[in-house]
Amino acid sequence: MNNPQATSVASAQWVDEPQLRFLRACQRLPVDATPVWFMRQAGRYMPEYRAIRDRFSLLEIVAQPELAAEVTLQPVNALGVDAAILFADILLPVEPMGLKLEFVKGEGPLIHDPIRRLADVARLRTLQPHTDLGHVMEAIRLVRKELDGKVPLIGFSGAPFTVASYMIEGEASREYLHTKGMMYADPQTWHAFMEILSESLAAYLVAQVEAGAQAVQLFDSWVGALAPHDYAEFVLPYSRRVLQAALTTGVPVIHFGVGATTLLPLMKQAGGSVIGLDWRLPLDQGWDLLGHDVAVQGNLDPITLFAPTAILRQRVQDVLQRAAGRPGHIFNLGHGILKNTPVENVRAAVEMVHELSAR
Ligand code: CP3
């Protein structure tokens, strides 16, 4: 697939399938074509997924490793993407840590007993990923077996801020009133909470790598709500702890935020072999801001997948041109695939990326 000479030294630490173009791009090695996958590539826009979701809830799918593995593989087979992402959710650690999690139809996640004071933090337990989320580890092993080296498997977790925001608000939020309120009014509780949460998420990512994940992504989906000085003081040290633990395993680590243009230099400081970019800044400007000593992932606007093919092609081309064939670009959206996205456009986008970037 790629020039084998180029892999031998630099990829020594990636024992598994180092020749795959996704893993090569994470290491900023030359590739035969730009690798592409999509955040939320398994989901309701796919008929194969809906067929399973008609019979089982999200949490029921995740609890059954065979089903989770099947759903993980659906987009790999249907779309021709260059990586699989484990079917799971960033909120899975919430229940074993001691809070009740529910996905309410049409509304999203609901956590019944949110964290508001120090006594709530004191009741939390540190996640023991191998036992608490053993079904997730089993799904990873099954997916690896079924992929048989065809494409790599990405594991993931939520970042401390994003997971904390759900555990404090109890649901999705626009203002983060309670979350920021805790930072400002009760920093002792905030820091105590971030300690146990970051320790838990670090252990979770390391366990996923031990089970067979060949790269991991940290989703800080709601971090864009923060001013840089608040990120630096209240979040960066904890994201860093999780990222550094994951990096110690030797696999590539993708650090992704949404609406995080002003935070990019700080996110790079926190860590990651790859930084995820949303669509709010052209890819070349984002990469310039970060510096070219780190790989980037992104950054097509998810809505582009609803556009006429000619526009889609033009936008795919634009992202690739801004990456300029420089080693270290992984093509993705700027955020997850949306619910009613036409599958044929997603498949077309994969083909366009491969065709337009072929070296
Ligand atoms: O990317 C993938 O294909 C892997 C699976 C995956 C899911 N959630 C499954 C899921 C991943 C990577 C996630 C991450 C996730 N979960 C994030 C970060 C990514 C992002 O988009 O920013 C967040 C914020 C969550 C929390 C979450 N889970 C919300 C807010 C919701 C409800 C909103 C919605 O789309 O309904 C979920 C549910 C969820 N997790 C779905 C899927 C496929 C929708 C599910 C369904 O009911 O089938």
Coordinates of C-alpha atoms and ligand atoms in Angstrom, one line a residue:
M1 CA 0.0 0.0 0.0
N2 CA 2.7 2.5 1.0
N3 CA 6.4 2.7 0.6
P4 CA 7.6 0.0 3.1
Q5 CA 11.1 1.6 3.6
A6 CA 9.5 4.7 5.1
T7 CA 7.7 2.8 7.8
S8 CA 10.5 0.7 9.4
V9 CA 12.1 3.2 11.9
A10 CA 9.4 5.7 12.7
S11 CA 6.6 3.1 13.2
A12 CA 8.6 0.8 15.5
Q13 CA 6.4 1.7 18.4
W14 CA 3.1 0.9 16.6
V15 CA 3.4 -2.8 16.6
D16 CA 0.0 -3.5 15.0
E17 CA -0.4 -2.8 11.3
P18 CA 1.9 0.1 11.1
Q19 CA 1.5 0.3 7.3
L20 CA -2.1 1.3 7.4
R21 CA -2.6 4.8 6.0
F22 CA -4.6 6.1 9.0
L23 CA -1.8 5.1 11.5
R24 CA 0.9 6.4 9.1
A25 CA -0.9 9.8 8.9
C26 CA -1.1 10.0 12.7
Q27 CA 2.7 9.7 12.7
R28 CA 3.0 12.3 10.0
L29 CA 4.5 9.7 7.6
P30 CA 3.8 9.9 3.8
V31 CA 0.7 8.0 2.6
D32 CA -0.6 6.8 -0.7
A33 CA -3.9 8.7 -0.2
T34 CA -5.3 10.8 2.6
P35 CA -7.0 8.6 5.2
V36 CA -10.7 9.4 5.9
W37 CA -13.2 8.4 8.6
F38 CA -16.1 10.3 10.2
M39 CA -17.0 11.0 13.8
R40 CA -20.3 9.3 14.6
Q41 CA -19.9 7.2 11.4
A42 CA -22.1 4.5 13.0
G43 CA -25.5 5.8 13.7
R44 CA -29.1 6.5 12.8
Y45 CA -28.4 7.9 9.3
M46 CA -27.5 4.2 8.3
P47 CA -30.3 1.8 7.6
E48 CA -28.2 -1.1 9.0
Y49 CA -27.9 0.7 12.3
R50 CA -31.6 1.7 12.4
A51 CA -32.5 -2.0 11.9
I52 CA -30.6 -2.9 15.1
R53 CA -31.8 0.2 17.0
D54 CA -35.4 -0.7 16.3
R55 CA -34.9 -3.7 18.5
F56 CA -32.4 -2.5 21.1
S57 CA -31.6 0.8 23.0
L58 CA -28.3 2.5 22.7
L59 CA -27.2 1.1 26.1
E60 CA -28.5 -2.4 25.2
I61 CA -26.3 -2.4 22.1
V62 CA -23.3 -1.3 24.0
A63 CA -23.9 -3.9 26.7
Q64 CA -23.7 -6.7 24.2
P65 CA -20.2 -6.9 22.7
E66 CA -21.4 -8.9 19.6
L67 CA -23.9 -6.1 18.8
A68 CA -21.5 -3.3 19.5
A69 CA -18.9 -5.0 17.3
E70 CA -21.5 -5.4 14.5
V71 CA -22.5 -1.8 14.6
T72 CA -18.8 -0.7 14.7
L73 CA -18.2 -2.6 11.5
Q74 CA -21.2 -1.4 9.6
P75 CA -19.7 1.9 8.3
V76 CA -16.4 0.2 7.5
N77 CA -18.2 -2.2 5.2
A78 CA -20.7 0.3 3.8
L79 CA -18.5 3.3 3.3
G80 CA -14.9 2.2 2.7
V81 CA -13.5 4.4 5.5
D82 CA -9.9 4.0 6.6
A83 CA -10.6 3.5 10.3
A84 CA -13.3 2.0 12.5
I85 CA -14.4 3.8 15.7
L86 CA -15.7 1.7 18.5
F87 CA -19.4 1.9 19.0
A88 CA -19.8 3.2 22.6
D89 CA -20.6 6.5 24.2
I90 CA -18.6 9.1 26.1
L91 CA -21.1 8.8 29.0
L92 CA -20.5 5.1 29.7
P93 CA -18.2 5.7 32.7
V94 CA -20.9 7.8 34.4
E95 CA -22.9 4.8 35.8
P96 CA -20.0 2.8 37.2
M97 CA -18.7 6.0 38.8
G98 CA -22.0 6.1 40.7
L99 CA -24.6 8.2 38.8
K100 CA -27.7 7.0 37.0
L101 CA -27.6 7.5 33.3
E102 CA -30.5 7.3 30.8
F103 CA -30.9 8.2 27.2
V104 CA -34.3 9.8 26.8
K105 CA -35.9 9.5 23.4
G106 CA -35.7 12.7 21.4
E107 CA -33.9 14.5 24.3
G108 CA -30.5 12.9 24.7
P109 CA -28.7 11.9 27.9
L110 CA -30.2 12.4 31.3
I111 CA -28.2 12.0 34.6
H112 CA -30.5 11.9 37.6
D113 CA -28.3 12.9 40.5
P114 CA -25.9 15.5 39.2
I115 CA -22.7 16.5 41.0
R116 CA -23.3 19.9 42.7
R117 CA -21.2 19.8 46.0
L118 CA -18.2 18.2 47.6
A119 CA -20.3 15.5 49.3
D120 CA -21.5 14.4 45.8
V121 CA -17.9 14.0 44.6
A122 CA -17.0 12.1 47.8
R123 CA -19.6 9.5 46.8
L124 CA -18.1 8.8 43.4
R125 CA -15.9 5.8 42.8
T126 CA -12.9 5.7 40.5
L127 CA -13.7 3.8 37.3
Q128 CA -12.2 0.3 37.1
P129 CA -12.4 -0.1 33.4
H130 CA -11.6 -3.8 32.9
T131 CA -14.3 -4.8 35.3
D132 CA -16.8 -1.9 35.2
L133 CA -16.8 -1.7 31.4
G134 CA -15.6 -5.2 30.5
H135 CA -18.2 -5.4 27.8
V136 CA -16.5 -2.5 26.0
M137 CA -13.2 -4.2 26.2
E138 CA -14.7 -7.4 24.9
A139 CA -16.3 -5.5 21.9
I140 CA -12.8 -4.1 21.1
R141 CA -11.3 -7.6 21.1
L142 CA -14.2 -8.8 18.8
V143 CA -13.8 -5.9 16.4
R144 CA -10.1 -6.4 16.1
K145 CA -10.6 -10.1 15.3
E146 CA -13.2 -9.3 12.6
L147 CA -11.2 -6.4 11.1
D148 CA -8.3 -8.8 10.8
G149 CA -5.9 -5.9 10.1
K150 CA -7.9 -4.4 7.3
V151 CA -8.3 -1.0 9.0
P152 CA -7.3 0.1 12.5
L153 CA -9.7 0.5 15.4
I154 CA -10.0 3.8 17.2
G155 CA -11.1 3.8 20.9
F156 CA -12.3 6.9 22.6
S157 CA -13.5 8.7 25.7
G158 CA -14.9 12.1 26.5
A159 CA -12.5 14.7 27.9
P160 CA -12.8 15.7 31.5
F161 CA -14.6 19.0 30.8
T162 CA -17.2 17.6 28.4
V163 CA -18.0 14.6 30.7
A164 CA -18.0 16.8 33.8
S165 CA -20.5 19.2 32.1
Y166 CA -23.0 16.3 31.7
M167 CA -22.3 15.0 35.2
I168 CA -22.8 18.5 36.7
E169 CA -25.7 19.8 34.6
G170 CA -27.4 16.4 34.4
E171 CA -28.2 16.9 30.7
A172 CA -26.9 18.8 27.6
S173 CA -26.5 22.5 28.3
R174 CA -26.1 25.7 26.4
E175 CA -24.8 28.0 29.2
Y176 CA -23.0 25.6 31.5
L177 CA -24.3 27.6 34.5
H178 CA -23.7 24.9 37.1
T179 CA -20.4 23.8 35.6
K180 CA -18.8 27.2 35.4
G181 CA -20.6 28.1 38.6
M182 CA -18.7 25.3 40.4
M183 CA -15.4 26.5 38.9
Y184 CA -15.9 30.0 40.0
A185 CA -17.8 29.6 43.3
D186 CA -16.5 26.3 44.6
P187 CA -13.1 25.5 43.1
Q188 CA -12.3 23.0 45.8
T189 CA -15.3 20.8 44.6
W190 CA -14.4 21.4 41.0
H191 CA -10.8 20.3 41.4
A192 CA -11.7 17.3 43.6
F193 CA -14.2 16.2 40.9
M194 CA -11.7 16.7 38.1
E195 CA -9.1 14.6 40.0
I196 CA -11.3 11.5 40.2
L197 CA -12.8 12.0 36.7
S198 CA -9.4 12.5 34.9
E199 CA -8.0 9.5 36.8
S200 CA -11.0 7.4 35.6
L201 CA -10.9 8.5 32.0
A202 CA -7.1 8.0 31.8
A203 CA -7.6 4.4 33.1
Y204 CA -10.4 3.9 30.6
L205 CA -8.3 4.9 27.6
V206 CA -5.3 2.8 28.7
A207 CA -7.6 -0.2 29.2
Q208 CA -9.0 0.3 25.6
V209 CA -5.5 0.2 24.2
E210 CA -4.7 -2.9 26.3
A211 CA -7.8 -4.5 24.8
G212 CA -6.7 -3.7 21.3
A213 CA -7.6 -0.1 20.3
Q214 CA -4.8 1.1 17.9
A215 CA -5.5 4.8 18.4
V216 CA -7.7 6.7 20.8
Q217 CA -9.6 10.0 20.5
L218 CA -10.4 12.3 23.3
F219 CA -13.7 14.2 22.6
D220 CA -13.9 17.6 24.2
S221 CA -17.0 18.4 22.3
W222 CA -18.2 21.3 24.5
V223 CA -14.9 22.9 25.5
G224 CA -15.6 25.8 23.1
A225 CA -17.8 27.2 25.9
L226 CA -14.7 28.2 27.8
A227 CA -12.5 31.3 27.7
P228 CA -8.8 30.4 27.2
H229 CA -7.8 31.5 30.8
D230 CA -10.5 29.3 32.3
Y231 CA -9.4 26.4 30.1
A232 CA -5.8 26.9 31.2
E233 CA -6.7 27.0 34.9
F234 CA -9.6 24.6 35.3
V235 CA -9.3 22.1 32.4
L236 CA -5.9 21.8 30.8
P237 CA -4.1 20.1 33.7
Y238 CA -6.8 17.3 33.7
S239 CA -7.0 16.9 30.0
R240 CA -3.2 16.7 30.0
R241 CA -3.3 13.9 32.6
V242 CA -5.7 11.8 30.4
L243 CA -3.8 12.5 27.2
Q244 CA -0.4 11.8 28.7
A245 CA -1.6 8.5 30.1
A246 CA -2.9 7.5 26.7
L247 CA 0.3 8.7 24.9
T248 CA 2.4 6.5 27.3
T249 CA 0.8 3.4 25.7
G250 CA 2.5 4.4 22.4
V251 CA -0.6 4.6 20.2
P252 CA -1.6 7.8 18.4
V253 CA -3.9 10.1 20.5
I254 CA -6.3 12.4 18.8
H255 CA -7.4 15.5 20.8
F256 CA -10.6 17.0 19.5
G257 CA -12.6 20.1 20.5
V258 CA -15.5 21.9 18.9
G259 CA -15.7 25.7 18.7
A260 CA -12.2 25.7 20.1
T261 CA -10.3 27.9 17.6
T262 CA -9.1 30.2 20.4
L263 CA -8.1 27.2 22.5
L264 CA -6.0 25.4 19.9
P265 CA -2.5 26.4 21.2
L266 CA -3.6 25.4 24.8
M267 CA -5.1 22.1 23.5
K268 CA -1.8 21.3 21.8
Q269 CA 0.0 22.0 25.1
A270 CA -2.3 19.6 26.9
G271 CA -1.2 17.0 24.4
G272 CA -2.1 14.7 21.5
S273 CA -0.3 13.3 18.4
V274 CA -3.2 14.6 16.3
I275 CA -5.4 17.7 16.9
G276 CA -9.0 17.7 15.7
L277 CA -10.2 20.8 14.0
D278 CA -13.8 21.9 13.5
W279 CA -14.9 23.8 10.4
R280 CA -14.9 27.3 11.8
L281 CA -11.4 27.9 10.7
P282 CA -9.9 26.9 7.4
L283 CA -7.7 23.9 7.9
D284 CA -4.5 25.6 6.8
Q285 CA -5.0 28.4 9.3
G286 CA -5.7 25.9 12.1
W287 CA -2.6 24.0 11.2
D288 CA -0.5 27.2 11.1
L289 CA -1.8 28.1 14.5
L290 CA -0.9 24.8 15.9
G291 CA 2.4 24.4 14.2
H292 CA 3.4 21.7 11.7
D293 CA 5.0 19.5 14.3
V294 CA 1.6 17.9 15.1
A295 CA -0.9 16.1 12.8
V296 CA -4.4 17.4 12.2
Q297 CA -7.8 15.9 11.6
G298 CA -10.7 17.5 9.9
N299 CA -12.5 19.6 9.0
L300 CA -15.4 19.4 6.6
D301 CA -18.7 21.0 7.8
P302 CA -21.1 18.1 8.5
I303 CA -23.8 20.0 6.6
T304 CA -21.8 19.8 3.4
L305 CA -22.9 16.1 3.3
F306 CA -26.4 17.4 2.5
A307 CA -25.2 19.6 -0.4
P308 CA -25.3 18.8 -4.1
T309 CA -22.5 16.6 -5.2
A310 CA -20.7 19.4 -7.1
I311 CA -20.6 21.5 -4.0
L312 CA -19.5 18.6 -1.8
R313 CA -16.7 17.8 -4.2
Q314 CA -15.6 21.4 -4.2
R315 CA -15.5 21.5 -0.4
V316 CA -13.7 18.2 -0.1
Q317 CA -11.1 19.5 -2.6
D318 CA -10.8 22.8 -0.6
V319 CA -9.9 20.9 2.6
L320 CA -7.4 18.7 0.7
Q321 CA -5.8 21.7 -1.0
R322 CA -5.4 23.5 2.4
A323 CA -3.7 20.3 3.8
A324 CA -1.4 20.7 0.7
G325 CA -0.4 17.0 0.7
R326 CA 1.7 17.6 3.8
P327 CA 2.2 14.4 5.8
G328 CA -0.1 14.3 8.9
H329 CA -3.6 15.1 7.7
I330 CA -6.5 12.8 8.5
F331 CA -9.7 13.8 6.6
N332 CA -12.8 14.0 8.8
L333 CA -15.7 16.2 9.5
G334 CA -15.5 19.2 11.8
H335 CA -17.9 17.4 14.1
G336 CA -20.1 14.2 14.0
I337 CA -22.3 13.1 11.1
L338 CA -25.9 14.4 11.5
K339 CA -28.9 12.3 11.8
N340 CA -30.5 12.5 8.3
T341 CA -27.3 12.6 6.3
P342 CA -27.8 10.8 2.9
V343 CA -25.6 7.7 3.1
E344 CA -24.7 7.9 -0.6
N345 CA -23.2 11.3 0.0
V346 CA -21.0 10.0 2.8
R347 CA -19.9 7.1 0.5
A348 CA -19.2 9.6 -2.3
A349 CA -17.2 11.8 0.1
V350 CA -14.9 8.9 1.0
E351 CA -14.3 8.2 -2.7
M352 CA -13.6 11.9 -3.4
V353 CA -11.0 12.1 -0.6
H354 CA -9.2 9.0 -1.9
E355 CA -9.4 10.0 -5.6
L356 CA -8.5 13.7 -5.1
S357 CA -5.6 12.9 -2.7
A358 CA -4.1 9.9 -4.5
R359 CA -0.3 10.5 -4.5
Ligands
CP3_1 O1 -18.6 7.8 16.2 C1 -19.1 6.7 16.3 O2 -19.7 6.2 15.3 C2 -19.0 5.9 17.6 C3 -20.0 6.0 18.5 C4 -20.3 7.3 19.4 C5 -21.5 7.5 20.0 N1 -21.4 8.6 20.8 C6 -22.7 6.7 19.8 C7 -24.0 7.4 20.0 C8 -19.4 8.3 19.8 C9 -17.9 8.5 19.4 C10 -20.1 9.1 20.7 C11 -19.5 10.2 21.4 C12 -20.4 11.2 22.1 N2 -21.5 10.9 22.8 C13 -20.1 12.5 22.2 C14 -18.9 13.2 21.6 C15 -19.0 13.3 20.1 C16 -19.7 14.5 19.7 O3 -20.6 14.3 18.8 O4 -19.4 15.6 20.1 C17 -21.1 13.1 22.9 C18 -21.3 14.6 23.3 C19 -22.0 12.1 23.4 C20 -23.1 12.2 24.3 C21 -24.4 11.8 23.6 N3 -24.7 10.5 23.2 C22 -25.5 12.6 23.2 C23 -25.5 14.1 23.4 C24 -26.4 11.8 22.6 C25 -27.8 12.1 22.2 C26 -27.8 13.0 21.0 C27 -28.3 12.2 19.8 O5 -27.6 12.2 18.8 O6 -29.3 11.5 19.9 C28 -25.9 10.5 22.6 C29 -26.5 9.3 22.0 C30 -25.7 8.5 21.0 N4 -24.4 8.1 21.2 C31 -26.1 8.2 19.7 C32 -25.1 7.4 19.1 C33 -25.1 6.7 17.8 C34 -27.5 8.5 19.1 C35 -28.2 7.4 19.3 C36 -29.3 6.6 19.2 O7 -30.3 6.8 19.9 O8 -29.2 5.6 18.4

